[in-house]
mmCIF file of C-alpha atoms in Angstrom:
data_model
loop_
_atom_site.group_PDB
_atom_site.id
_atom_site.type_symbol
_atom_site.label_atom_id
_atom_site.label_comp_id
_atom_site.label_asym_id
_atom_site.label_seq_id
_atom_site.Cartn_x
_atom_site.Cartn_y
_atom_site.Cartn_z
ATOM 1 C CA UNK A 5 61.218 10.581 70.926
ATOM 2 C CA UNK A 6 60.786 7.522 68.746
ATOM 3 C CA UNK A 7 62.005 7.827 65.175
ATOM 4 C CA UNK A 8 59.756 7.663 62.143
ATOM 5 C CA UNK A 9 61.533 4.527 60.934
ATOM 6 C CA UNK A 10 60.610 2.647 64.101
ATOM 7 C CA UNK A 11 56.957 3.660 63.706
ATOM 8 C CA UNK A 12 56.928 2.474 60.090
ATOM 9 C CA UNK A 13 58.642 -0.789 61.065
ATOM 10 C CA UNK A 14 56.114 -1.377 63.846
ATOM 11 C CA UNK A 15 53.200 -0.701 61.500
ATOM 12 C CA UNK A 16 54.695 -3.121 58.975
ATOM 13 C CA UNK A 17 55.092 -5.854 61.601
ATOM 14 C CA UNK A 18 51.522 -5.389 62.810
ATOM 15 C CA UNK A 19 50.280 -5.523 59.204
ATOM 16 C CA UNK A 20 52.191 -8.756 58.482
ATOM 17 C CA UNK A 21 50.943 -10.417 61.679
ATOM 18 C CA UNK A 22 47.337 -9.398 60.971
ATOM 19 C CA UNK A 23 47.642 -10.733 57.406
ATOM 20 C CA UNK A 24 49.098 -13.990 58.769
ATOM 21 C CA UNK A 25 46.239 -14.483 61.221
ATOM 22 C CA UNK A 26 43.611 -13.523 58.636
ATOM 23 C CA UNK A 27 45.100 -15.905 56.077
ATOM 24 C CA UNK A 28 45.210 -18.751 58.570
ATOM 25 C CA UNK A 29 41.668 -18.025 59.739
ATOM 26 C CA UNK A 30 40.279 -17.940 56.191
ATOM 27 C CA UNK A 31 42.337 -21.022 55.146
ATOM 28 C CA UNK A 32 44.363 -19.181 52.521
ATOM 29 C CA UNK A 33 47.453 -20.583 54.201
ATOM 30 C CA UNK A 34 47.747 -23.686 56.366
ATOM 31 C CA UNK A 35 50.829 -23.318 58.556
ATOM 32 C CA UNK A 36 51.632 -26.127 60.928
ATOM 33 C CA UNK A 37 51.595 -25.614 64.670
ATOM 34 C CA UNK A 38 55.390 -25.498 64.746
ATOM 35 C CA UNK A 39 55.546 -22.874 61.983
ATOM 36 C CA UNK A 40 53.083 -20.661 63.835
ATOM 37 C CA UNK A 41 55.022 -21.003 67.079
ATOM 38 C CA UNK A 42 58.317 -20.194 65.361
ATOM 39 C CA UNK A 43 56.770 -17.132 63.710
ATOM 40 C CA UNK A 44 55.614 -15.951 67.136
ATOM 41 C CA UNK A 45 59.072 -16.593 68.576
ATOM 42 C CA UNK A 46 60.724 -14.536 65.831
ATOM 43 C CA UNK A 47 58.355 -11.627 66.402
ATOM 44 C CA UNK A 48 58.983 -11.805 70.170
ATOM 45 C CA UNK A 49 62.756 -11.810 69.673
ATOM 46 C CA UNK A 50 62.458 -8.840 67.337
ATOM 47 C CA UNK A 51 60.599 -7.005 70.110
ATOM 48 C CA UNK A 52 63.551 -7.711 72.423
ATOM 49 C CA UNK A 53 65.957 -6.350 69.793
ATOM 50 C CA UNK A 54 63.885 -3.159 69.540
ATOM 51 C CA UNK A 55 63.988 -2.758 73.337
ATOM 52 C CA UNK A 56 67.768 -3.147 73.360
ATOM 53 C CA UNK A 57 68.487 -1.053 70.266
ATOM 54 C CA UNK A 58 66.284 1.994 70.827
ATOM 55 C CA UNK A 59 66.533 3.989 74.009
ATOM 56 C CA UNK A 60 62.988 5.359 73.817
ATOM 57 C CA UNK A 61 61.470 2.304 72.148
ATOM 58 C CA UNK A 62 60.710 0.271 75.239
ATOM 59 C CA UNK A 63 56.930 0.554 74.856
ATOM 60 C CA UNK A 64 57.055 -0.316 71.165
ATOM 61 C CA UNK A 65 59.358 -3.278 71.860
ATOM 62 C CA UNK A 66 57.056 -4.629 74.557
ATOM 63 C CA UNK A 67 54.083 -4.199 72.207
ATOM 64 C CA UNK A 68 55.854 -6.140 69.440
ATOM 65 C CA UNK A 69 56.920 -8.794 71.950
ATOM 66 C CA UNK A 70 53.348 -9.233 73.183
ATOM 67 C CA UNK A 71 52.120 -9.615 69.599
ATOM 68 C CA UNK A 72 54.711 -12.368 69.099
ATOM 69 C CA UNK A 73 53.794 -14.033 72.370
ATOM 70 C CA UNK A 74 50.112 -13.981 71.415
ATOM 71 C CA UNK A 75 50.930 -15.480 68.008
ATOM 72 C CA UNK A 76 53.012 -18.278 69.527
ATOM 73 C CA UNK A 77 50.413 -19.137 72.146
ATOM 74 C CA UNK A 78 47.626 -19.065 69.576
ATOM 75 C CA UNK A 79 49.650 -21.503 67.465
ATOM 76 C CA UNK A 80 49.792 -23.921 70.381
ATOM 77 C CA UNK A 81 46.018 -24.201 70.547
ATOM 78 C CA UNK A 82 45.394 -24.682 66.826
ATOM 79 C CA UNK A 83 43.804 -27.939 65.742
ATOM 80 C CA UNK A 84 46.279 -29.527 63.349
ATOM 81 C CA UNK A 85 43.787 -32.155 62.128
ATOM 82 C CA UNK A 86 41.502 -29.484 60.666
ATOM 83 C CA UNK A 87 43.412 -29.248 57.397
ATOM 84 C CA UNK A 88 43.544 -33.052 57.016
ATOM 85 C CA UNK A 89 39.752 -33.374 57.255
ATOM 86 C CA UNK A 90 39.234 -30.922 54.396
ATOM 87 C CA UNK A 91 41.484 -32.964 52.102
ATOM 88 C CA UNK A 92 39.397 -36.104 52.553
ATOM 89 C CA UNK A 93 36.064 -34.467 51.710
#
């Protein structure tokens, strides 16, 4: 059975990623493409650490890894000139 700490950690990671995407979507933050990709890479690597560290946490680790992969791929398709156009208006 998965420990309560792992559930809380997973909920915290999901909350941070959702806040990151909401902030970027609403233009509260303007991360560059590289910053978004690196954030996704860190989340993916943390998912791998969860898989290796917890015997019963394989599903949670894969879930966290997929969230990181989605974040990194989404960062690749962002339009980096969008923030520059708003400055000139």
